[in-house]
Tab-separated table of C-alpha atoms in Angstrom:
chain	number	residue	atom	x	y	z
A	1	UNK	CA	31.702	101.612	13.835
A	2	UNK	CA	33.780	104.197	12.000
A	3	UNK	CA	36.098	104.350	9.026
A	4	UNK	CA	39.295	106.291	9.606
A	5	UNK	CA	41.603	106.828	6.642
A	6	UNK	CA	44.597	108.968	5.755
A	7	UNK	CA	45.192	111.185	2.766
A	8	UNK	CA	46.669	109.657	-0.364
A	9	UNK	CA	46.484	110.641	-4.003
A	10	UNK	CA	43.317	109.352	-5.711
A	11	UNK	CA	42.431	107.042	-2.870
A	12	UNK	CA	39.319	104.885	-2.768
A	13	UNK	CA	37.373	104.503	0.468
A	14	UNK	CA	34.332	102.311	1.116
A	15	UNK	CA	32.053	103.679	3.850
A	16	UNK	CA	28.720	102.072	4.717
A	17	UNK	CA	25.389	103.824	4.487
A	18	UNK	CA	24.114	104.952	7.857
A	19	UNK	CA	27.501	104.574	9.564
A	20	UNK	CA	29.731	107.463	10.555
A	21	UNK	CA	32.523	108.149	8.059
A	22	UNK	CA	35.682	110.026	9.093
A	23	UNK	CA	38.563	111.002	6.814
A	24	UNK	CA	41.581	112.902	8.160
A	25	UNK	CA	43.541	115.336	5.957
A	26	UNK	CA	47.008	115.210	7.495
A	27	UNK	CA	49.307	118.184	7.073
A	28	UNK	CA	52.406	116.023	7.355
A	29	UNK	CA	51.546	114.262	4.125
A	30	UNK	CA	51.084	117.480	2.169
A	31	UNK	CA	54.304	119.012	3.455
A	32	UNK	CA	56.186	116.830	0.984
A	33	UNK	CA	54.267	118.410	-1.865
A	34	UNK	CA	55.688	121.879	-1.162
A	35	UNK	CA	59.308	123.110	-1.301
A	36	UNK	CA	61.188	123.124	2.034
A	37	UNK	CA	62.525	126.165	3.850
A	38	UNK	CA	65.441	127.939	2.107
A	39	UNK	CA	67.667	127.401	5.163
A	40	UNK	CA	68.742	123.870	5.830
A	41	UNK	CA	68.150	122.428	9.253
A	42	UNK	CA	64.948	124.393	9.949
A	43	UNK	CA	61.814	122.443	10.775
A	44	UNK	CA	59.063	123.044	8.236
A	45	UNK	CA	55.827	124.151	9.873
A	46	UNK	CA	53.989	125.835	7.054
A	47	UNK	CA	50.377	126.954	7.609
A	48	UNK	CA	48.263	124.738	5.355
A	49	UNK	CA	44.526	125.011	4.728
A	50	UNK	CA	42.306	122.691	2.724
A	51	UNK	CA	39.415	123.210	0.349
A	52	UNK	CA	37.090	120.289	-0.384
A	53	UNK	CA	34.397	120.101	-3.034
A	54	UNK	CA	32.535	117.592	-5.143
A	55	UNK	CA	34.118	117.278	-8.573
A	56	UNK	CA	32.391	119.667	-10.928
A	57	UNK	CA	30.594	121.503	-8.106
A	58	UNK	CA	31.616	124.319	-5.737
A	59	UNK	CA	30.556	122.542	-2.518
A	60	UNK	CA	30.469	119.111	-0.922
A	61	UNK	CA	27.527	116.671	-0.825
A	62	UNK	CA	24.860	117.432	1.732
A	63	UNK	CA	25.821	114.559	4.039
A	64	UNK	CA	29.554	115.401	4.129
A	65	UNK	CA	31.011	118.089	6.417
A	66	UNK	CA	34.518	119.487	6.813
A	67	UNK	CA	36.274	121.184	9.729
A	68	UNK	CA	39.740	122.600	10.385
A	69	UNK	CA	40.282	124.862	13.371
A	70	UNK	CA	43.618	126.482	12.455
A	71	UNK	CA	46.087	126.297	9.544
A	72	UNK	CA	48.391	124.351	11.881
A	73	UNK	CA	45.893	121.536	12.580
A	74	UNK	CA	44.678	118.655	10.435
A	75	UNK	CA	41.432	118.847	8.504
A	76	UNK	CA	38.645	116.304	8.933
A	77	UNK	CA	35.935	115.167	6.532
A	78	UNK	CA	33.047	113.481	8.337
A	79	UNK	CA	29.427	112.602	7.839
A	80	UNK	CA	26.870	109.834	7.529
A	81	UNK	CA	26.227	108.578	3.975
A	82	UNK	CA	22.618	108.031	2.962
A	83	UNK	CA	20.975	105.115	1.234
A	84	UNK	CA	20.270	107.237	-1.843
A	85	UNK	CA	24.019	107.458	-2.560
A	86	UNK	CA	24.673	103.714	-2.473
A	87	UNK	CA	26.467	102.485	-5.587
A	88	UNK	CA	27.294	106.004	-6.837
A	89	UNK	CA	31.004	106.908	-6.631
A	90	UNK	CA	31.502	110.332	-5.090
A	91	UNK	CA	34.730	112.065	-6.113
A	92	UNK	CA	35.884	114.750	-3.670
A	93	UNK	CA	38.588	117.160	-4.836
A	94	UNK	CA	40.980	118.072	-2.011
A	95	UNK	CA	43.081	121.196	-2.569
A	96	UNK	CA	45.810	122.066	-0.074
A	97	UNK	CA	46.998	125.714	0.142
A	98	UNK	CA	50.414	126.566	1.543
A	99	UNK	CA	50.035	129.982	3.170
A	100	UNK	CA	53.806	130.560	3.157
A	101	UNK	CA	54.609	129.858	-0.491
A	102	UNK	CA	51.063	130.308	-1.917
A	103	UNK	CA	51.385	126.994	-3.736
A	104	UNK	CA	48.649	124.366	-4.045
A	105	UNK	CA	48.438	120.591	-4.276
A	106	UNK	CA	45.369	118.655	-5.351
A	107	UNK	CA	44.288	115.074	-4.677
A	108	UNK	CA	41.091	113.160	-5.315
A	109	UNK	CA	39.194	111.081	-2.790
A	110	UNK	CA	36.808	108.529	-4.313
A	111	UNK	CA	34.040	107.555	-1.894
A	112	UNK	CA	32.248	104.306	-2.769
A	113	UNK	CA	29.219	104.046	-0.477
A	114	UNK	CA	28.273	100.450	0.361
A	115	UNK	CA	24.921	99.215	1.634
A	116	UNK	CA	24.726	97.941	5.226
A	117	UNK	CA	22.669	94.833	5.863
A	118	UNK	CA	21.720	95.839	9.393
A	119	UNK	CA	20.814	99.412	8.454
A	120	UNK	CA	18.884	101.195	9.665
A	121	UNK	CA	19.159	100.153	13.296
A	122	UNK	CA	15.664	100.512	14.794
A	123	UNK	CA	16.627	102.137	18.110
A	124	UNK	CA	18.519	105.427	17.889
A	125	UNK	CA	19.626	107.741	20.680
A	126	UNK	CA	21.190	111.171	20.285
A	127	UNK	CA	23.374	112.512	23.123
A	128	UNK	CA	24.548	116.081	23.635
A	129	UNK	CA	28.083	116.241	25.083
A	130	UNK	CA	28.842	119.667	26.514
A	131	UNK	CA	32.582	119.358	27.159
A	132	UNK	CA	33.661	118.344	23.659
A	133	UNK	CA	34.264	119.971	20.302
A	134	UNK	CA	33.444	118.135	17.117
A	135	UNK	CA	37.077	117.557	16.072
A	136	UNK	CA	37.872	116.173	19.516
A	137	UNK	CA	34.950	113.777	19.343
A	138	UNK	CA	35.932	112.595	15.868
A	139	UNK	CA	39.190	111.153	17.180
A	140	UNK	CA	38.967	107.372	17.092
A	141	UNK	CA	40.073	106.819	20.685
A	142	UNK	CA	37.638	109.413	22.120
A	143	UNK	CA	34.724	108.102	20.067
A	144	UNK	CA	35.632	104.559	21.061
A	145	UNK	CA	35.548	105.490	24.751
A	146	UNK	CA	32.136	107.084	24.345
A	147	UNK	CA	30.684	104.079	22.504
A	148	UNK	CA	32.110	101.829	25.182
A	149	UNK	CA	30.322	103.812	27.888
A	150	UNK	CA	27.066	103.699	25.918
A	151	UNK	CA	27.450	99.946	25.432
A	152	UNK	CA	27.851	99.407	29.167
A	153	UNK	CA	24.642	101.341	29.808
A	154	UNK	CA	22.590	99.989	26.900
A	155	UNK	CA	23.943	96.402	26.533
A	156	UNK	CA	23.177	95.997	22.795
A	157	UNK	CA	24.456	93.326	20.436
A	158	UNK	CA	25.243	95.785	17.661
A	159	UNK	CA	26.089	99.432	18.278
A	160	UNK	CA	27.022	101.935	15.561
A	161	UNK	CA	27.876	105.617	15.547
A	162	UNK	CA	25.432	107.062	13.042
A	163	UNK	CA	26.293	110.743	12.941
A	164	UNK	CA	28.142	113.543	14.742
A	165	UNK	CA	26.995	117.173	14.537
A	166	UNK	CA	28.474	120.294	16.064
A	167	UNK	CA	26.191	122.342	18.287
A	168	UNK	CA	26.947	125.364	16.092
A	169	UNK	CA	25.236	123.583	13.179
A	170	UNK	CA	22.120	123.228	15.341
A	171	UNK	CA	21.863	126.935	16.092
A	172	UNK	CA	24.162	126.981	19.114
A	173	UNK	CA	26.213	130.014	20.093
A	174	UNK	CA	29.981	130.315	19.975
A	175	UNK	CA	31.298	129.885	23.537
A	176	UNK	CA	33.389	132.478	25.302
A	177	UNK	CA	37.162	131.860	25.224
A	178	UNK	CA	37.348	131.464	28.999
A	179	UNK	CA	37.793	128.428	31.221
A	180	UNK	CA	38.410	126.280	28.148
A	181	UNK	CA	34.709	126.260	27.253
A	182	UNK	CA	33.545	123.955	24.467
A	183	UNK	CA	30.885	124.426	21.835
A	184	UNK	CA	29.287	121.000	22.417
A	185	UNK	CA	28.581	118.154	20.033
A	186	UNK	CA	25.603	115.902	19.232
A	187	UNK	CA	26.383	112.186	18.810
A	188	UNK	CA	23.758	109.825	17.406
A	189	UNK	CA	24.144	106.095	17.990
A	190	UNK	CA	21.994	103.177	16.928
A	191	UNK	CA	21.403	99.764	18.451
A	192	UNK	CA	19.342	96.658	17.795
A	193	UNK	CA	17.765	96.291	21.253
A	194	UNK	CA	15.247	98.535	23.052
A	195	UNK	CA	16.416	101.345	25.268
A	196	UNK	CA	17.620	100.453	28.724
A	197	UNK	CA	15.859	101.542	31.890
A	198	UNK	CA	18.627	104.050	32.582
A	199	UNK	CA	18.021	105.841	29.290
A	200	UNK	CA	14.268	105.770	29.936
A	201	UNK	CA	14.740	107.666	33.185
A	202	UNK	CA	14.836	110.962	31.286
A	203	UNK	CA	11.156	110.440	30.410
A	204	UNK	CA	10.072	110.375	34.058
A	205	UNK	CA	7.714	113.231	35.079
A	206	UNK	CA	10.115	114.259	37.864
A	207	UNK	CA	13.035	114.581	35.470
A	208	UNK	CA	10.879	116.357	32.900
A	209	UNK	CA	9.887	118.861	35.583
A	210	UNK	CA	13.504	119.396	36.580
A	211	UNK	CA	14.446	119.975	32.938
A	212	UNK	CA	11.657	122.537	32.549
A	213	UNK	CA	13.117	124.357	35.577
A	214	UNK	CA	16.623	124.212	34.050
A	215	UNK	CA	17.831	121.775	36.697
A	216	UNK	CA	19.922	118.645	36.238
A	217	UNK	CA	17.799	115.485	36.099
A	218	UNK	CA	18.615	112.521	38.329
A	219	UNK	CA	20.065	109.743	36.126
A	220	UNK	CA	21.531	106.654	37.778
A	221	UNK	CA	23.970	105.847	34.964
A	222	UNK	CA	25.345	109.373	34.635
A	223	UNK	CA	28.422	108.455	36.680
A	224	UNK	CA	29.540	106.089	33.924
A	225	UNK	CA	29.878	109.081	31.586
A	226	UNK	CA	30.816	111.834	34.039
A	227	UNK	CA	34.509	110.860	34.285
A	228	UNK	CA	35.120	111.900	30.665
A	229	UNK	CA	31.872	113.081	29.080
A	230	UNK	CA	29.402	115.612	30.490
A	231	UNK	CA	26.024	114.578	29.074
A	232	UNK	CA	23.125	117.040	28.958
A	233	UNK	CA	20.338	114.581	29.742
A	234	UNK	CA	17.646	117.175	29.088
A	235	UNK	CA	18.633	117.224	25.405
A	236	UNK	CA	18.771	113.475	24.835
A	237	UNK	CA	16.558	112.198	22.035
A	238	UNK	CA	15.262	108.614	21.885
A	239	UNK	CA	13.777	107.425	18.577
A	240	UNK	CA	12.086	104.053	18.199
A	241	UNK	CA	11.689	103.386	14.487
A	242	UNK	CA	9.687	100.238	15.142
A	243	UNK	CA	6.768	102.379	16.344
A	244	UNK	CA	6.937	104.959	13.604
A	245	UNK	CA	3.562	105.219	11.881
A	246	UNK	CA	3.311	106.439	8.334
A	247	UNK	CA	1.837	109.901	8.238
A	248	UNK	CA	0.993	109.779	4.524
A	249	UNK	CA	-2.545	110.879	3.767
A	250	UNK	CA	-4.305	110.893	0.474
A	251	UNK	CA	-4.927	114.351	-0.915
A	252	UNK	CA	-8.639	115.076	-1.093
A	253	UNK	CA	-9.673	117.680	-3.581
A	254	UNK	CA	-11.666	120.532	-2.192
A	255	UNK	CA	-11.590	124.262	-1.816
A	256	UNK	CA	-8.182	125.799	-2.354
A	257	UNK	CA	-6.976	123.193	-4.872
A	258	UNK	CA	-7.041	124.386	-8.454
A	259	UNK	CA	-8.547	122.050	-11.023
A	260	UNK	CA	-6.351	120.392	-13.563
A	261	UNK	CA	-5.935	122.781	-16.451
A	262	UNK	CA	-4.282	120.346	-18.800
A	263	UNK	CA	-0.863	120.602	-20.323
A	264	UNK	CA	0.877	123.965	-20.123
A	265	UNK	CA	1.032	125.756	-23.440
A	266	UNK	CA	3.644	128.512	-23.534
A	267	UNK	CA	3.078	131.548	-25.777
A	268	UNK	CA	4.455	131.479	-29.286
A	269	UNK	CA	7.811	133.035	-30.067
A	270	UNK	CA	6.357	135.390	-32.716
A	271	UNK	CA	4.424	138.269	-31.121
A	272	UNK	CA	1.773	140.214	-33.001
A	273	UNK	CA	2.253	143.941	-33.637
A	274	UNK	CA	0.157	146.314	-31.567
A	275	UNK	CA	-0.826	149.954	-32.113
A	276	UNK	CA	-0.127	152.088	-29.048
A	277	UNK	CA	-1.561	155.371	-30.479
A	278	UNK	CA	-4.826	155.062	-28.574
A	279	UNK	CA	-2.922	154.298	-25.356
A	280	UNK	CA	-0.856	157.432	-25.924
A	281	UNK	CA	-3.954	159.572	-26.310
A	282	UNK	CA	-5.511	158.202	-23.162
A	283	UNK	CA	-2.419	158.509	-20.970
A	284	UNK	CA	-0.972	161.843	-22.234
A	285	UNK	CA	-3.286	163.788	-24.550
A	286	UNK	CA	-6.448	163.627	-22.424
A	287	UNK	CA	-4.809	164.805	-19.159
A	288	UNK	CA	-2.957	167.545	-21.040
A	289	UNK	CA	-6.197	168.823	-22.607
A	290	UNK	CA	-7.966	168.911	-19.243
A	291	UNK	CA	-5.036	170.814	-17.704
A	292	UNK	CA	-5.067	173.344	-20.563
A	293	UNK	CA	-8.811	174.046	-20.130
A	294	UNK	CA	-8.358	174.596	-16.398
A	295	UNK	CA	-5.461	176.971	-17.092
A	296	UNK	CA	-7.538	179.056	-19.520
A	297	UNK	CA	-10.406	179.319	-17.036
A	298	UNK	CA	-8.061	180.463	-14.294
A	299	UNK	CA	-6.369	183.014	-16.587
A	300	UNK	CA	-9.764	184.507	-17.581
A	301	UNK	CA	-10.786	184.862	-13.941
A	302	UNK	CA	-7.485	186.453	-12.899
A	303	UNK	CA	-6.918	188.760	-15.876
A	304	UNK	CA	-10.252	189.523	-17.545
A	305	UNK	CA	-12.468	189.846	-14.495
A	306	UNK	CA	-10.514	192.542	-12.565
A	307	UNK	CA	-12.831	195.243	-11.065
A	308	UNK	CA	-10.207	197.970	-10.520
A	309	UNK	CA	-10.199	201.108	-8.265
A	310	UNK	CA	-12.649	203.111	-10.408
A	311	UNK	CA	-15.333	200.446	-10.255
A	312	UNK	CA	-14.814	200.158	-6.519
A	313	UNK	CA	-15.266	203.945	-6.062
A	314	UNK	CA	-18.376	203.898	-8.208
A	315	UNK	CA	-19.985	201.256	-6.014
A	316	UNK	CA	-18.974	203.015	-2.742
A	317	UNK	CA	-21.353	205.690	-1.214
A	318	UNK	CA	-20.099	209.303	-1.412
A	319	UNK	CA	-20.409	209.917	2.321
A	320	UNK	CA	-18.105	206.959	3.008
A	321	UNK	CA	-15.529	208.338	0.553
A	322	UNK	CA	-15.688	211.791	2.209
A	323	UNK	CA	-15.149	210.281	5.665
A	324	UNK	CA	-12.224	208.260	4.393
A	325	UNK	CA	-10.629	211.312	2.744
A	326	UNK	CA	-11.105	213.428	5.905
A	327	UNK	CA	-9.446	210.752	8.048
A	328	UNK	CA	-6.460	210.618	5.693
A	329	UNK	CA	-6.064	214.415	5.692
A	330	UNK	CA	-6.294	214.620	9.506
A	331	UNK	CA	-3.734	211.864	9.906
A	332	UNK	CA	-1.321	213.591	7.529
A	333	UNK	CA	-1.747	216.927	9.328
A	334	UNK	CA	-1.048	215.370	12.727
A	335	UNK	CA	2.087	213.760	11.415
A	336	UNK	CA	3.336	217.078	9.977
A	337	UNK	CA	2.661	218.871	13.283
A	338	UNK	CA	4.565	216.233	15.255
A	339	UNK	CA	7.569	216.642	12.989
A	340	UNK	CA	7.633	220.482	13.228
A	341	UNK	CA	7.238	220.948	17.004
A	342	UNK	CA	10.300	222.492	18.676
A	343	UNK	CA	9.778	221.531	22.301
A	344	UNK	CA	12.471	219.493	23.956
A	345	UNK	CA	12.002	215.738	24.328
A	346	UNK	CA	12.159	214.212	27.809
A	347	UNK	CA	15.563	212.943	28.819
A	348	UNK	CA	14.171	209.414	29.053
A	349	UNK	CA	13.420	209.448	25.317
A	350	UNK	CA	16.313	211.682	24.211
A	351	UNK	CA	18.401	209.997	21.496
A	352	UNK	CA	22.182	210.036	21.771
A	353	UNK	CA	22.533	210.654	18.045
A	354	UNK	CA	20.968	212.979	15.491
A	355	UNK	CA	17.873	211.348	13.964
A	356	UNK	CA	18.800	212.578	10.443
A	357	UNK	CA	22.586	212.669	10.185
A	358	UNK	CA	23.301	209.972	12.729
A	359	UNK	CA	25.970	212.082	14.502
A	360	UNK	CA	26.302	211.996	18.305
A	361	UNK	CA	24.874	215.247	19.732
A	362	UNK	CA	24.862	216.641	23.281
A	363	UNK	CA	21.590	217.028	25.189
A	364	UNK	CA	19.466	220.065	24.410
A	365	UNK	CA	19.561	221.144	28.050
A	366	UNK	CA	22.591	222.268	29.984
A	367	UNK	CA	23.937	220.155	32.780
A	368	UNK	CA	22.637	222.721	35.331
A	369	UNK	CA	19.109	222.580	33.926
A	370	UNK	CA	16.629	221.358	36.507
A	371	UNK	CA	14.549	218.697	34.836
A	372	UNK	CA	13.184	216.965	37.897
A	373	UNK	CA	9.812	218.757	37.576
A	374	UNK	CA	9.602	218.212	33.834
A	375	UNK	CA	6.921	215.612	32.893
A	376	UNK	CA	7.778	212.768	30.590
A	377	UNK	CA	5.100	213.798	28.074
A	378	UNK	CA	4.621	217.525	27.295
A	379	UNK	CA	1.136	218.932	27.032
A	380	UNK	CA	0.237	219.891	23.501
A	381	UNK	CA	-0.667	223.602	23.162
């Protein structure tokens, strides 16, 4: 059900389409490619990371994934080849980086995808395992235990692991680093017989209601997984390819579909010359002329149409001018009289400095002067 290989230089592997492919990049093999520690007797434990890409391209094929948790753990290439890649050799460049010496070593992995006679299996089920990470599930013994539990529940003649996907690739969140929490992993398996009654129990209305209320559904065969695998039965997916109906529909022309305009004819490389003088006049000269006319009109109104004081006096009646002049003279006389009076100011309004020189002056009255009967405002004589 799975192909497990080790790293060697320019190695050929032969996975089958629609069957899980796993390839382990072992650090122990690449340690021989790098120089040992300068001191003899020390155990080499260099941090090594891997970079994998399709030859001639910066990334891997769409069906192939890679994971390595830390520089001190092995890397894993895994995925499910597709039928479209059958018969096409896929060369993966594997570059190992030694983080101690900054040296690199490169090897090629040639993947020859073979066609499977029994692919695709018509009945496929996808399980979500909550207590596993993807690299833990990719181990051959762990995956074998899981397929054995599924086989006991399903009882198929042929059972294959189709694909394994991390929950983080499905939009899951990174778990908190407490209580040894796992990110979760989706495992898709395929069989040649219909689903068992135990797997069909998740489709019961009672279990669907419990799932909608975020409660654990009641599954009779859950105990066969619970010892090692914690299955989220609300996220199980059952696909019966024998009942899949083609959804292809012929396109009917109608509103919203443009008519066929024939073959596209791009413009010629030689462009004709164009005179932009008229565009210049429209965009710059015309607005400038309008602004100039408005400026001249405003200048004539402001400068040439001033009436002045003489014209105002000529249009004002004489009696109004006499009244205005009399009011100005009376106001000036009152101001002069208020400046020349010699009576003493009330103590409440007496300044502490001279109003002209600004020097501090003593009060006009002696300390023994009785000012209790003096009003605040003196009567004008």
